[in-house]
């Protein structure tokens, strides 16, 4: 009996240290562009944890031990075509990998565009992304991180959201809610995994349709075609993609890299011949499995 109790205590302690805290992004009843509705959040576990119809966005904070902490943090935006969040595959698994390198990993459960529970849905993911980095920066001391070493990473449609944040961080897309919103929303660095970048010919049509709809104006297309929004203030960027990606063509990363180069922004790109789409950490592929280490090497190079 005592052994079983000890085992239970160890499991609970390990759980506490593996996942430090889940925090709401917004104060209660102050979520911008939110409309009360009968829509309910859905969690489905079928190999990958898929979350949809997010109503109350959060950050899920994973911290390394203080002895191993580098002071850097990466805010993580899982992908899913702006229809679901591949929450463990492109979220918590990434956070745990970063923890193994001494880097804080913070997963954002951001709202997905909804005609039922939101107004002006096309800006809602960006609203949550801006708030997430401001909240993390505001809690830097609590999380044992440096406020000027906070980066972001996004995968697929989450890569579109990350690149939207990286190019639209100065834009006012919601009214100030509290003192957290006085913090800067600019990432210090940005990593993009097989990202949707453009809403032009090479886009992922599902992501575009879910975010802004069909038959929209050229102006709106351009606004969310982030290769057209790069400036000299866009943060240093790491890109990873596979040439044989038939879901989000590799041209998305190539377009963004070209735009960064033209604006004099430091950029690193790793293009693999094979890997398809949605490879996550790529641990089962002999060639892809080290891309995460290459990213960490790049983060170290920025110090």
PDB file of C-alpha atoms in Angstrom:
ATOM      1  CA  UNK A   1       0.000   0.000   0.000  1.00  0.00           C
ATOM      2  CA  UNK A   2       2.808   2.393   0.938  1.00  0.00           C
ATOM      3  CA  UNK A   3       4.578   1.649  -2.338  1.00  0.00           C
ATOM      4  CA  UNK A   4       1.431   2.459  -4.290  1.00  0.00           C
ATOM      5  CA  UNK A   5       1.012   5.758  -2.411  1.00  0.00           C
ATOM      6  CA  UNK A   6       4.658   6.645  -3.065  1.00  0.00           C
ATOM      7  CA  UNK A   7       4.240   5.863  -6.759  1.00  0.00           C
ATOM      8  CA  UNK A   8       1.127   8.060  -6.918  1.00  0.00           C
ATOM      9  CA  UNK A   9       2.997  10.917  -5.236  1.00  0.00           C
ATOM     10  CA  UNK A  10       5.864  10.615  -7.739  1.00  0.00           C
ATOM     11  CA  UNK A  11       3.434  10.681 -10.666  1.00  0.00           C
ATOM     12  CA  UNK A  12       1.729  13.784  -9.275  1.00  0.00           C
ATOM     13  CA  UNK A  13       5.048  15.548  -8.652  1.00  0.00           C
ATOM     14  CA  UNK A  14       6.305  14.720 -12.141  1.00  0.00           C
ATOM     15  CA  UNK A  15       3.052  16.025 -13.574  1.00  0.00           C
ATOM     16  CA  UNK A  16       3.394  19.282 -11.677  1.00  0.00           C
ATOM     17  CA  UNK A  17       6.908  19.896 -12.980  1.00  0.00           C
ATOM     18  CA  UNK A  18       6.181  18.759 -16.539  1.00  0.00           C
ATOM     19  CA  UNK A  19       3.281  21.142 -16.919  1.00  0.00           C
ATOM     20  CA  UNK A  20       3.604  24.194 -14.741  1.00  0.00           C
ATOM     21  CA  UNK A  21       0.392  26.088 -15.310  1.00  0.00           C
ATOM     22  CA  UNK A  22      -2.521  26.822 -17.615  1.00  0.00           C
ATOM     23  CA  UNK A  23      -3.524  30.475 -17.679  1.00  0.00           C
ATOM     24  CA  UNK A  24      -6.467  32.200 -19.365  1.00  0.00           C
ATOM     25  CA  UNK A  25      -5.394  34.711 -21.995  1.00  0.00           C
ATOM     26  CA  UNK A  26      -8.051  37.212 -21.011  1.00  0.00           C
ATOM     27  CA  UNK A  27      -9.757  38.411 -17.831  1.00  0.00           C
ATOM     28  CA  UNK A  28     -13.177  36.874 -17.301  1.00  0.00           C
ATOM     29  CA  UNK A  29     -15.888  38.335 -19.564  1.00  0.00           C
ATOM     30  CA  UNK A  30     -13.338  40.549 -21.378  1.00  0.00           C
ATOM     31  CA  UNK A  31     -12.466  38.411 -24.394  1.00  0.00           C
ATOM     32  CA  UNK A  32     -12.390  40.698 -27.467  1.00  0.00           C
ATOM     33  CA  UNK A  33     -14.717  39.884 -30.371  1.00  0.00           C
ATOM     34  CA  UNK A  34     -16.409  37.141 -28.338  1.00  0.00           C
ATOM     35  CA  UNK A  35     -20.136  36.523 -28.550  1.00  0.00           C
ATOM     36  CA  UNK A  36     -21.958  34.291 -26.074  1.00  0.00           C
ATOM     37  CA  UNK A  37     -23.405  31.302 -27.894  1.00  0.00           C
ATOM     38  CA  UNK A  38     -24.266  27.631 -27.552  1.00  0.00           C
ATOM     39  CA  UNK A  39     -20.992  26.686 -29.255  1.00  0.00           C
ATOM     40  CA  UNK A  40     -18.890  24.360 -27.068  1.00  0.00           C
ATOM     41  CA  UNK A  41     -15.196  23.535 -27.170  1.00  0.00           C
ATOM     42  CA  UNK A  42     -14.432  20.036 -28.498  1.00  0.00           C
ATOM     43  CA  UNK A  43     -11.492  17.770 -27.624  1.00  0.00           C
ATOM     44  CA  UNK A  44     -10.993  14.629 -29.717  1.00  0.00           C
ATOM     45  CA  UNK A  45      -8.177  12.153 -29.116  1.00  0.00           C
ATOM     46  CA  UNK A  46      -7.497   9.886 -32.086  1.00  0.00           C
ATOM     47  CA  UNK A  47      -3.744   9.508 -32.297  1.00  0.00           C
ATOM     48  CA  UNK A  48      -3.480  13.299 -32.100  1.00  0.00           C
ATOM     49  CA  UNK A  49      -5.365  15.538 -29.663  1.00  0.00           C
ATOM     50  CA  UNK A  50      -7.534  17.763 -31.852  1.00  0.00           C
ATOM     51  CA  UNK A  51      -9.166  20.790 -30.248  1.00  0.00           C
ATOM     52  CA  UNK A  52     -11.830  22.788 -32.057  1.00  0.00           C
ATOM     53  CA  UNK A  53     -14.368  25.539 -31.369  1.00  0.00           C
ATOM     54  CA  UNK A  54     -12.148  27.156 -28.716  1.00  0.00           C
ATOM     55  CA  UNK A  55     -14.181  29.486 -26.505  1.00  0.00           C
ATOM     56  CA  UNK A  56     -11.755  30.458 -23.753  1.00  0.00           C
ATOM     57  CA  UNK A  57      -8.179  30.775 -25.065  1.00  0.00           C
ATOM     58  CA  UNK A  58      -5.297  29.875 -22.766  1.00  0.00           C
ATOM     59  CA  UNK A  59      -1.552  29.514 -22.536  1.00  0.00           C
ATOM     60  CA  UNK A  60      -0.160  26.169 -21.393  1.00  0.00           C
ATOM     61  CA  UNK A  61       3.225  26.839 -19.775  1.00  0.00           C
ATOM     62  CA  UNK A  62       6.009  24.238 -19.721  1.00  0.00           C
ATOM     63  CA  UNK A  63       9.183  25.294 -17.918  1.00  0.00           C
ATOM     64  CA  UNK A  64      12.582  23.623 -17.639  1.00  0.00           C
ATOM     65  CA  UNK A  65      14.186  23.316 -14.236  1.00  0.00           C
ATOM     66  CA  UNK A  66      15.803  26.542 -13.054  1.00  0.00           C
ATOM     67  CA  UNK A  67      19.204  24.844 -13.155  1.00  0.00           C
ATOM     68  CA  UNK A  68      18.814  24.128 -16.883  1.00  0.00           C
ATOM     69  CA  UNK A  69      16.914  27.248 -17.939  1.00  0.00           C
ATOM     70  CA  UNK A  70      18.562  29.417 -20.601  1.00  0.00           C
ATOM     71  CA  UNK A  71      16.145  32.323 -20.088  1.00  0.00           C
ATOM     72  CA  UNK A  72      14.657  31.882 -23.554  1.00  0.00           C
ATOM     73  CA  UNK A  73      11.015  31.083 -24.245  1.00  0.00           C
ATOM     74  CA  UNK A  74       9.156  29.990 -27.363  1.00  0.00           C
ATOM     75  CA  UNK A  75       5.420  30.558 -27.726  1.00  0.00           C
ATOM     76  CA  UNK A  76       3.876  27.762 -29.787  1.00  0.00           C
ATOM     77  CA  UNK A  77       0.954  27.980 -32.223  1.00  0.00           C
ATOM     78  CA  UNK A  78      -0.266  24.509 -33.286  1.00  0.00           C
ATOM     79  CA  UNK A  79      -1.622  24.084 -36.796  1.00  0.00           C
ATOM     80  CA  UNK A  80      -4.841  22.632 -38.122  1.00  0.00           C
ATOM     81  CA  UNK A  81      -6.028  24.736 -41.035  1.00  0.00           C
ATOM     82  CA  UNK A  82      -7.740  27.290 -38.740  1.00  0.00           C
ATOM     83  CA  UNK A  83     -10.316  24.532 -38.180  1.00  0.00           C
ATOM     84  CA  UNK A  84      -8.694  22.542 -35.358  1.00  0.00           C
ATOM     85  CA  UNK A  85      -5.545  22.650 -33.242  1.00  0.00           C
ATOM     86  CA  UNK A  86      -3.189  19.640 -33.430  1.00  0.00           C
ATOM     87  CA  UNK A  87      -2.578  20.364 -29.801  1.00  0.00           C
ATOM     88  CA  UNK A  88      -0.080  17.717 -28.736  1.00  0.00           C
ATOM     89  CA  UNK A  89       1.589  16.910 -32.087  1.00  0.00           C
ATOM     90  CA  UNK A  90       2.429  20.548 -32.860  1.00  0.00           C
ATOM     91  CA  UNK A  91       2.023  21.970 -29.362  1.00  0.00           C
ATOM     92  CA  UNK A  92       2.809  20.213 -26.111  1.00  0.00           C
ATOM     93  CA  UNK A  93       5.272  17.779 -27.731  1.00  0.00           C
ATOM     94  CA  UNK A  94       7.199  20.798 -29.045  1.00  0.00           C
ATOM     95  CA  UNK A  95       7.138  22.404 -25.588  1.00  0.00           C
ATOM     96  CA  UNK A  96       8.590  19.277 -23.989  1.00  0.00           C
ATOM     97  CA  UNK A  97      11.330  19.110 -26.630  1.00  0.00           C
ATOM     98  CA  UNK A  98      12.243  22.733 -25.930  1.00  0.00           C
ATOM     99  CA  UNK A  99      12.305  22.041 -22.179  1.00  0.00           C
ATOM    100  CA  UNK A 100      14.918  19.348 -22.816  1.00  0.00           C
ATOM    101  CA  UNK A 101      17.108  22.133 -24.234  1.00  0.00           C
ATOM    102  CA  UNK A 102      16.513  24.484 -21.282  1.00  0.00           C
ATOM    103  CA  UNK A 103      13.987  26.620 -23.182  1.00  0.00           C
ATOM    104  CA  UNK A 104      10.502  27.420 -21.896  1.00  0.00           C
ATOM    105  CA  UNK A 105       7.720  26.195 -24.191  1.00  0.00           C
ATOM    106  CA  UNK A 106       4.347  27.904 -24.024  1.00  0.00           C
ATOM    107  CA  UNK A 107       1.457  26.465 -26.050  1.00  0.00           C
ATOM    108  CA  UNK A 108      -1.346  28.790 -27.109  1.00  0.00           C
ATOM    109  CA  UNK A 109      -4.861  27.410 -27.320  1.00  0.00           C
ATOM    110  CA  UNK A 110      -6.032  30.199 -29.597  1.00  0.00           C
ATOM    111  CA  UNK A 111      -9.533  30.772 -30.910  1.00  0.00           C
ATOM    112  CA  UNK A 112     -10.350  29.507 -34.371  1.00  0.00           C
ATOM    113  CA  UNK A 113     -12.501  31.652 -36.686  1.00  0.00           C
ATOM    114  CA  UNK A 114     -16.225  31.200 -35.966  1.00  0.00           C
ATOM    115  CA  UNK A 115     -19.355  32.764 -37.420  1.00  0.00           C
ATOM    116  CA  UNK A 116     -21.252  31.702 -34.287  1.00  0.00           C
ATOM    117  CA  UNK A 117     -19.195  32.927 -31.330  1.00  0.00           C
ATOM    118  CA  UNK A 118     -17.173  35.823 -32.777  1.00  0.00           C
ATOM    119  CA  UNK A 119     -17.435  39.173 -34.464  1.00  0.00           C
ATOM    120  CA  UNK A 120     -14.985  40.065 -37.244  1.00  0.00           C
ATOM    121  CA  UNK A 121     -13.552  36.542 -37.028  1.00  0.00           C
ATOM    122  CA  UNK A 122     -10.618  37.103 -39.382  1.00  0.00           C
ATOM    123  CA  UNK A 123      -8.729  39.093 -36.735  1.00  0.00           C
ATOM    124  CA  UNK A 124      -9.493  36.808 -33.777  1.00  0.00           C
ATOM    125  CA  UNK A 125      -6.442  34.478 -34.059  1.00  0.00           C
ATOM    126  CA  UNK A 126      -4.133  37.515 -34.354  1.00  0.00           C
ATOM    127  CA  UNK A 127      -5.852  39.129 -31.365  1.00  0.00           C
ATOM    128  CA  UNK A 128      -5.122  36.048 -29.269  1.00  0.00           C
ATOM    129  CA  UNK A 129      -1.554  35.807 -30.607  1.00  0.00           C
ATOM    130  CA  UNK A 130      -0.762  39.424 -29.683  1.00  0.00           C
ATOM    131  CA  UNK A 131      -2.229  38.897 -26.242  1.00  0.00           C
ATOM    132  CA  UNK A 132      -0.277  35.665 -25.715  1.00  0.00           C
ATOM    133  CA  UNK A 133       3.129  37.251 -26.233  1.00  0.00           C
ATOM    134  CA  UNK A 134       2.172  40.286 -24.152  1.00  0.00           C
ATOM    135  CA  UNK A 135       1.026  38.034 -21.321  1.00  0.00           C
ATOM    136  CA  UNK A 136       4.211  35.957 -21.422  1.00  0.00           C
ATOM    137  CA  UNK A 137       6.351  39.092 -21.475  1.00  0.00           C
ATOM    138  CA  UNK A 138       4.368  40.445 -18.518  1.00  0.00           C
ATOM    139  CA  UNK A 139       4.998  37.215 -16.583  1.00  0.00           C
ATOM    140  CA  UNK A 140       8.658  36.900 -17.554  1.00  0.00           C
ATOM    141  CA  UNK A 141       9.961  37.094 -13.980  1.00  0.00           C
ATOM    142  CA  UNK A 142       7.444  34.511 -12.782  1.00  0.00           C
ATOM    143  CA  UNK A 143       8.412  32.143 -15.599  1.00  0.00           C
ATOM    144  CA  UNK A 144      12.162  32.707 -15.072  1.00  0.00           C
ATOM    145  CA  UNK A 145      12.632  33.958 -18.641  1.00  0.00           C
ATOM    146  CA  UNK A 146      14.162  37.087 -20.153  1.00  0.00           C
ATOM    147  CA  UNK A 147      11.644  39.538 -21.572  1.00  0.00           C
ATOM    148  CA  UNK A 148      13.875  40.183 -24.603  1.00  0.00           C
ATOM    149  CA  UNK A 149      14.358  36.468 -25.414  1.00  0.00           C
ATOM    150  CA  UNK A 150      10.768  35.522 -26.250  1.00  0.00           C
ATOM    151  CA  UNK A 151      10.268  33.906 -29.637  1.00  0.00           C
ATOM    152  CA  UNK A 152       7.411  32.175 -31.414  1.00  0.00           C
ATOM    153  CA  UNK A 153       6.936  29.053 -33.519  1.00  0.00           C
ATOM    154  CA  UNK A 154       3.956  27.991 -35.610  1.00  0.00           C
ATOM    155  CA  UNK A 155       3.159  25.008 -37.790  1.00  0.00           C
ATOM    156  CA  UNK A 156       1.092  25.012 -40.997  1.00  0.00           C
ATOM    157  CA  UNK A 157      -1.852  27.369 -40.310  1.00  0.00           C
ATOM    158  CA  UNK A 158      -0.203  28.036 -36.949  1.00  0.00           C
ATOM    159  CA  UNK A 159       2.792  29.118 -39.028  1.00  0.00           C
ATOM    160  CA  UNK A 160       0.503  31.538 -40.829  1.00  0.00           C
ATOM    161  CA  UNK A 161      -0.630  32.919 -37.484  1.00  0.00           C
ATOM    162  CA  UNK A 162       2.970  33.174 -36.257  1.00  0.00           C
ATOM    163  CA  UNK A 163       4.060  34.975 -39.427  1.00  0.00           C
ATOM    164  CA  UNK A 164       1.004  37.238 -39.129  1.00  0.00           C
ATOM    165  CA  UNK A 165       2.105  38.140 -35.606  1.00  0.00           C
ATOM    166  CA  UNK A 166       5.681  38.613 -36.820  1.00  0.00           C
ATOM    167  CA  UNK A 167       4.562  41.080 -39.495  1.00  0.00           C
ATOM    168  CA  UNK A 168       1.509  42.712 -37.826  1.00  0.00           C
ATOM    169  CA  UNK A 169       2.707  42.967 -34.215  1.00  0.00           C
ATOM    170  CA  UNK A 170       2.415  46.774 -34.179  1.00  0.00           C
ATOM    171  CA  UNK A 171      -1.158  46.896 -35.467  1.00  0.00           C
ATOM    172  CA  UNK A 172      -3.973  47.673 -33.058  1.00  0.00           C
ATOM    173  CA  UNK A 173      -6.493  44.876 -33.558  1.00  0.00           C
ATOM    174  CA  UNK A 174      -8.237  45.140 -30.180  1.00  0.00           C
ATOM    175  CA  UNK A 175      -8.845  47.708 -27.466  1.00  0.00           C
ATOM    176  CA  UNK A 176      -6.615  47.687 -24.385  1.00  0.00           C
ATOM    177  CA  UNK A 177      -8.068  45.395 -21.721  1.00  0.00           C
ATOM    178  CA  UNK A 178      -5.574  45.791 -18.854  1.00  0.00           C
ATOM    179  CA  UNK A 179      -1.940  46.681 -18.147  1.00  0.00           C
ATOM    180  CA  UNK A 180      -0.736  43.479 -19.873  1.00  0.00           C
ATOM    181  CA  UNK A 181      -1.633  45.130 -23.173  1.00  0.00           C
ATOM    182  CA  UNK A 182       1.017  47.796 -22.600  1.00  0.00           C
ATOM    183  CA  UNK A 183       3.688  45.172 -23.338  1.00  0.00           C
ATOM    184  CA  UNK A 184       5.269  44.835 -26.776  1.00  0.00           C
ATOM    185  CA  UNK A 185       3.782  42.174 -29.063  1.00  0.00           C
ATOM    186  CA  UNK A 186       6.931  41.897 -31.188  1.00  0.00           C
ATOM    187  CA  UNK A 187       8.573  38.455 -31.060  1.00  0.00           C
ATOM    188  CA  UNK A 188      12.335  38.511 -30.557  1.00  0.00           C
ATOM    189  CA  UNK A 189      12.687  35.652 -33.048  1.00  0.00           C
ATOM    190  CA  UNK A 190      10.385  33.480 -35.120  1.00  0.00           C
ATOM    191  CA  UNK A 191      10.398  29.873 -36.339  1.00  0.00           C
ATOM    192  CA  UNK A 192       7.962  28.594 -38.970  1.00  0.00           C
ATOM    193  CA  UNK A 193       7.313  24.917 -39.685  1.00  0.00           C
ATOM    194  CA  UNK A 194       5.850  24.130 -43.125  1.00  0.00           C
ATOM    195  CA  UNK A 195       3.919  27.405 -42.817  1.00  0.00           C
ATOM    196  CA  UNK A 196       1.029  28.801 -44.762  1.00  0.00           C
ATOM    197  CA  UNK A 197       2.425  32.206 -45.714  1.00  0.00           C
ATOM    198  CA  UNK A 198       0.662  33.449 -48.828  1.00  0.00           C
ATOM    199  CA  UNK A 199      -3.041  33.738 -49.641  1.00  0.00           C
ATOM    200  CA  UNK A 200      -2.089  33.874 -53.328  1.00  0.00           C
ATOM    201  CA  UNK A 201      -1.884  30.937 -55.785  1.00  0.00           C
ATOM    202  CA  UNK A 202       0.312  28.805 -53.504  1.00  0.00           C
ATOM    203  CA  UNK A 203      -1.939  29.029 -50.454  1.00  0.00           C
ATOM    204  CA  UNK A 204      -3.637  26.263 -48.505  1.00  0.00           C
ATOM    205  CA  UNK A 205      -7.214  26.910 -49.572  1.00  0.00           C
ATOM    206  CA  UNK A 206      -8.736  25.459 -46.397  1.00  0.00           C
ATOM    207  CA  UNK A 207      -6.811  27.813 -44.116  1.00  0.00           C
ATOM    208  CA  UNK A 208      -7.681  30.802 -46.284  1.00  0.00           C
ATOM    209  CA  UNK A 209     -11.367  29.899 -46.471  1.00  0.00           C
ATOM    210  CA  UNK A 210     -11.645  29.331 -42.701  1.00  0.00           C
ATOM    211  CA  UNK A 211      -9.950  32.629 -41.863  1.00  0.00           C
ATOM    212  CA  UNK A 212     -11.236  35.131 -44.413  1.00  0.00           C
ATOM    213  CA  UNK A 213     -13.734  33.248 -46.584  1.00  0.00           C
ATOM    214  CA  UNK A 214     -13.956  33.016 -50.347  1.00  0.00           C
ATOM    215  CA  UNK A 215     -14.152  35.683 -53.053  1.00  0.00           C
ATOM    216  CA  UNK A 216     -12.606  38.365 -50.854  1.00  0.00           C
ATOM    217  CA  UNK A 217     -10.975  41.608 -51.951  1.00  0.00           C
ATOM    218  CA  UNK A 218      -7.408  41.717 -53.223  1.00  0.00           C
ATOM    219  CA  UNK A 219      -6.657  44.102 -50.358  1.00  0.00           C
ATOM    220  CA  UNK A 220      -7.663  41.486 -47.778  1.00  0.00           C
ATOM    221  CA  UNK A 221      -5.732  38.782 -49.642  1.00  0.00           C
ATOM    222  CA  UNK A 222      -2.638  40.972 -49.525  1.00  0.00           C
ATOM    223  CA  UNK A 223      -3.110  41.813 -45.836  1.00  0.00           C
ATOM    224  CA  UNK A 224      -2.896  38.135 -44.908  1.00  0.00           C
ATOM    225  CA  UNK A 225      -0.250  37.272 -47.514  1.00  0.00           C
ATOM    226  CA  UNK A 226       2.571  37.768 -45.074  1.00  0.00           C
ATOM    227  CA  UNK A 227       5.381  37.719 -47.630  1.00  0.00           C
ATOM    228  CA  UNK A 228       3.936  41.108 -48.660  1.00  0.00           C
ATOM    229  CA  UNK A 229       3.963  42.427 -45.084  1.00  0.00           C
ATOM    230  CA  UNK A 230       7.632  41.914 -44.190  1.00  0.00           C
ATOM    231  CA  UNK A 231       9.520  44.992 -42.982  1.00  0.00           C
ATOM    232  CA  UNK A 232      12.983  45.608 -41.568  1.00  0.00           C
ATOM    233  CA  UNK A 233      11.388  45.189 -38.107  1.00  0.00           C
ATOM    234  CA  UNK A 234      10.212  41.626 -38.790  1.00  0.00           C
ATOM    235  CA  UNK A 235      12.088  39.382 -36.329  1.00  0.00           C
ATOM    236  CA  UNK A 236      14.909  37.010 -37.348  1.00  0.00           C
ATOM    237  CA  UNK A 237      13.297  33.907 -38.824  1.00  0.00           C
ATOM    238  CA  UNK A 238      13.975  30.175 -39.074  1.00  0.00           C
ATOM    239  CA  UNK A 239      12.061  28.211 -41.739  1.00  0.00           C
ATOM    240  CA  UNK A 240      11.687  24.455 -42.218  1.00  0.00           C
ATOM    241  CA  UNK A 241       9.729  22.777 -45.021  1.00  0.00           C
ATOM    242  CA  UNK A 242       9.698  19.668 -47.212  1.00  0.00           C
ATOM    243  CA  UNK A 243       9.916  19.919 -50.994  1.00  0.00           C
ATOM    244  CA  UNK A 244       7.296  17.196 -51.445  1.00  0.00           C
ATOM    245  CA  UNK A 245       4.680  18.963 -49.286  1.00  0.00           C
ATOM    246  CA  UNK A 246       1.503  18.721 -51.380  1.00  0.00           C
ATOM    247  CA  UNK A 247      -0.739  20.410 -48.770  1.00  0.00           C
ATOM    248  CA  UNK A 248       1.176  23.647 -48.208  1.00  0.00           C
ATOM    249  CA  UNK A 249       3.603  24.079 -51.129  1.00  0.00           C
ATOM    250  CA  UNK A 250       7.216  24.809 -50.270  1.00  0.00           C
ATOM    251  CA  UNK A 251       6.842  28.048 -52.277  1.00  0.00           C
ATOM    252  CA  UNK A 252       5.279  29.547 -49.139  1.00  0.00           C
ATOM    253  CA  UNK A 253       8.574  29.333 -47.249  1.00  0.00           C
ATOM    254  CA  UNK A 254      10.551  30.369 -50.332  1.00  0.00           C
ATOM    255  CA  UNK A 255       8.413  33.496 -50.770  1.00  0.00           C
ATOM    256  CA  UNK A 256       8.861  34.472 -47.140  1.00  0.00           C
ATOM    257  CA  UNK A 257      12.608  33.845 -47.195  1.00  0.00           C
ATOM    258  CA  UNK A 258      12.933  36.028 -50.292  1.00  0.00           C
ATOM    259  CA  UNK A 259      10.942  38.823 -48.661  1.00  0.00           C
ATOM    260  CA  UNK A 260      13.060  38.654 -45.500  1.00  0.00           C
ATOM    261  CA  UNK A 261      16.272  38.767 -47.544  1.00  0.00           C
ATOM    262  CA  UNK A 262      15.047  41.790 -49.492  1.00  0.00           C
ATOM    263  CA  UNK A 263      14.310  43.668 -46.254  1.00  0.00           C
ATOM    264  CA  UNK A 264      17.640  42.770 -44.680  1.00  0.00           C
ATOM    265  CA  UNK A 265      16.123  40.505 -42.002  1.00  0.00           C
ATOM    266  CA  UNK A 266      18.300  37.638 -40.791  1.00  0.00           C
ATOM    267  CA  UNK A 267      16.840  34.352 -42.051  1.00  0.00           C
ATOM    268  CA  UNK A 268      17.755  30.664 -41.997  1.00  0.00           C
ATOM    269  CA  UNK A 269      15.947  28.057 -44.090  1.00  0.00           C
ATOM    270  CA  UNK A 270      16.101  24.256 -44.122  1.00  0.00           C
ATOM    271  CA  UNK A 271      14.384  22.587 -47.074  1.00  0.00           C
ATOM    272  CA  UNK A 272      14.223  18.777 -46.992  1.00  0.00           C
ATOM    273  CA  UNK A 273      13.632  16.714 -50.145  1.00  0.00           C
ATOM    274  CA  UNK A 274      11.044  14.500 -48.454  1.00  0.00           C
ATOM    275  CA  UNK A 275       8.781  14.698 -45.434  1.00  0.00           C
ATOM    276  CA  UNK A 276       5.400  15.715 -46.751  1.00  0.00           C
ATOM    277  CA  UNK A 277       3.188  17.901 -44.602  1.00  0.00           C
ATOM    278  CA  UNK A 278       2.656  17.940 -40.864  1.00  0.00           C
ATOM    279  CA  UNK A 279       5.765  16.041 -39.795  1.00  0.00           C
ATOM    280  CA  UNK A 280       5.948  17.635 -36.344  1.00  0.00           C
ATOM    281  CA  UNK A 281       9.264  16.819 -34.710  1.00  0.00           C
ATOM    282  CA  UNK A 282       9.946  14.298 -37.480  1.00  0.00           C
ATOM    283  CA  UNK A 283      11.366  11.757 -35.036  1.00  0.00           C
ATOM    284  CA  UNK A 284      10.574   8.745 -37.209  1.00  0.00           C
ATOM    285  CA  UNK A 285      12.433  10.121 -40.226  1.00  0.00           C
ATOM    286  CA  UNK A 286      16.201   9.690 -40.319  1.00  0.00           C
ATOM    287  CA  UNK A 287      16.712  13.005 -42.143  1.00  0.00           C
ATOM    288  CA  UNK A 288      14.005  15.141 -40.525  1.00  0.00           C
ATOM    289  CA  UNK A 289      14.537  14.074 -36.930  1.00  0.00           C
ATOM    290  CA  UNK A 290      17.316  16.614 -36.335  1.00  0.00           C
ATOM    291  CA  UNK A 291      15.545  19.723 -37.609  1.00  0.00           C
ATOM    292  CA  UNK A 292      14.628  20.680 -34.035  1.00  0.00           C
ATOM    293  CA  UNK A 293      18.282  20.596 -33.038  1.00  0.00           C
ATOM    294  CA  UNK A 294      19.107  22.833 -35.996  1.00  0.00           C
ATOM    295  CA  UNK A 295      16.499  25.288 -34.729  1.00  0.00           C
ATOM    296  CA  UNK A 296      17.961  25.259 -31.227  1.00  0.00           C
ATOM    297  CA  UNK A 297      21.431  25.851 -32.719  1.00  0.00           C
ATOM    298  CA  UNK A 298      19.964  28.845 -34.527  1.00  0.00           C
ATOM    299  CA  UNK A 299      18.366  30.200 -31.343  1.00  0.00           C
ATOM    300  CA  UNK A 300      21.736  29.882 -29.601  1.00  0.00           C
ATOM    301  CA  UNK A 301      23.359  31.813 -32.459  1.00  0.00           C
ATOM    302  CA  UNK A 302      21.080  34.780 -31.695  1.00  0.00           C
ATOM    303  CA  UNK A 303      22.395  35.210 -28.150  1.00  0.00           C
TER     304      UNK A 303
END
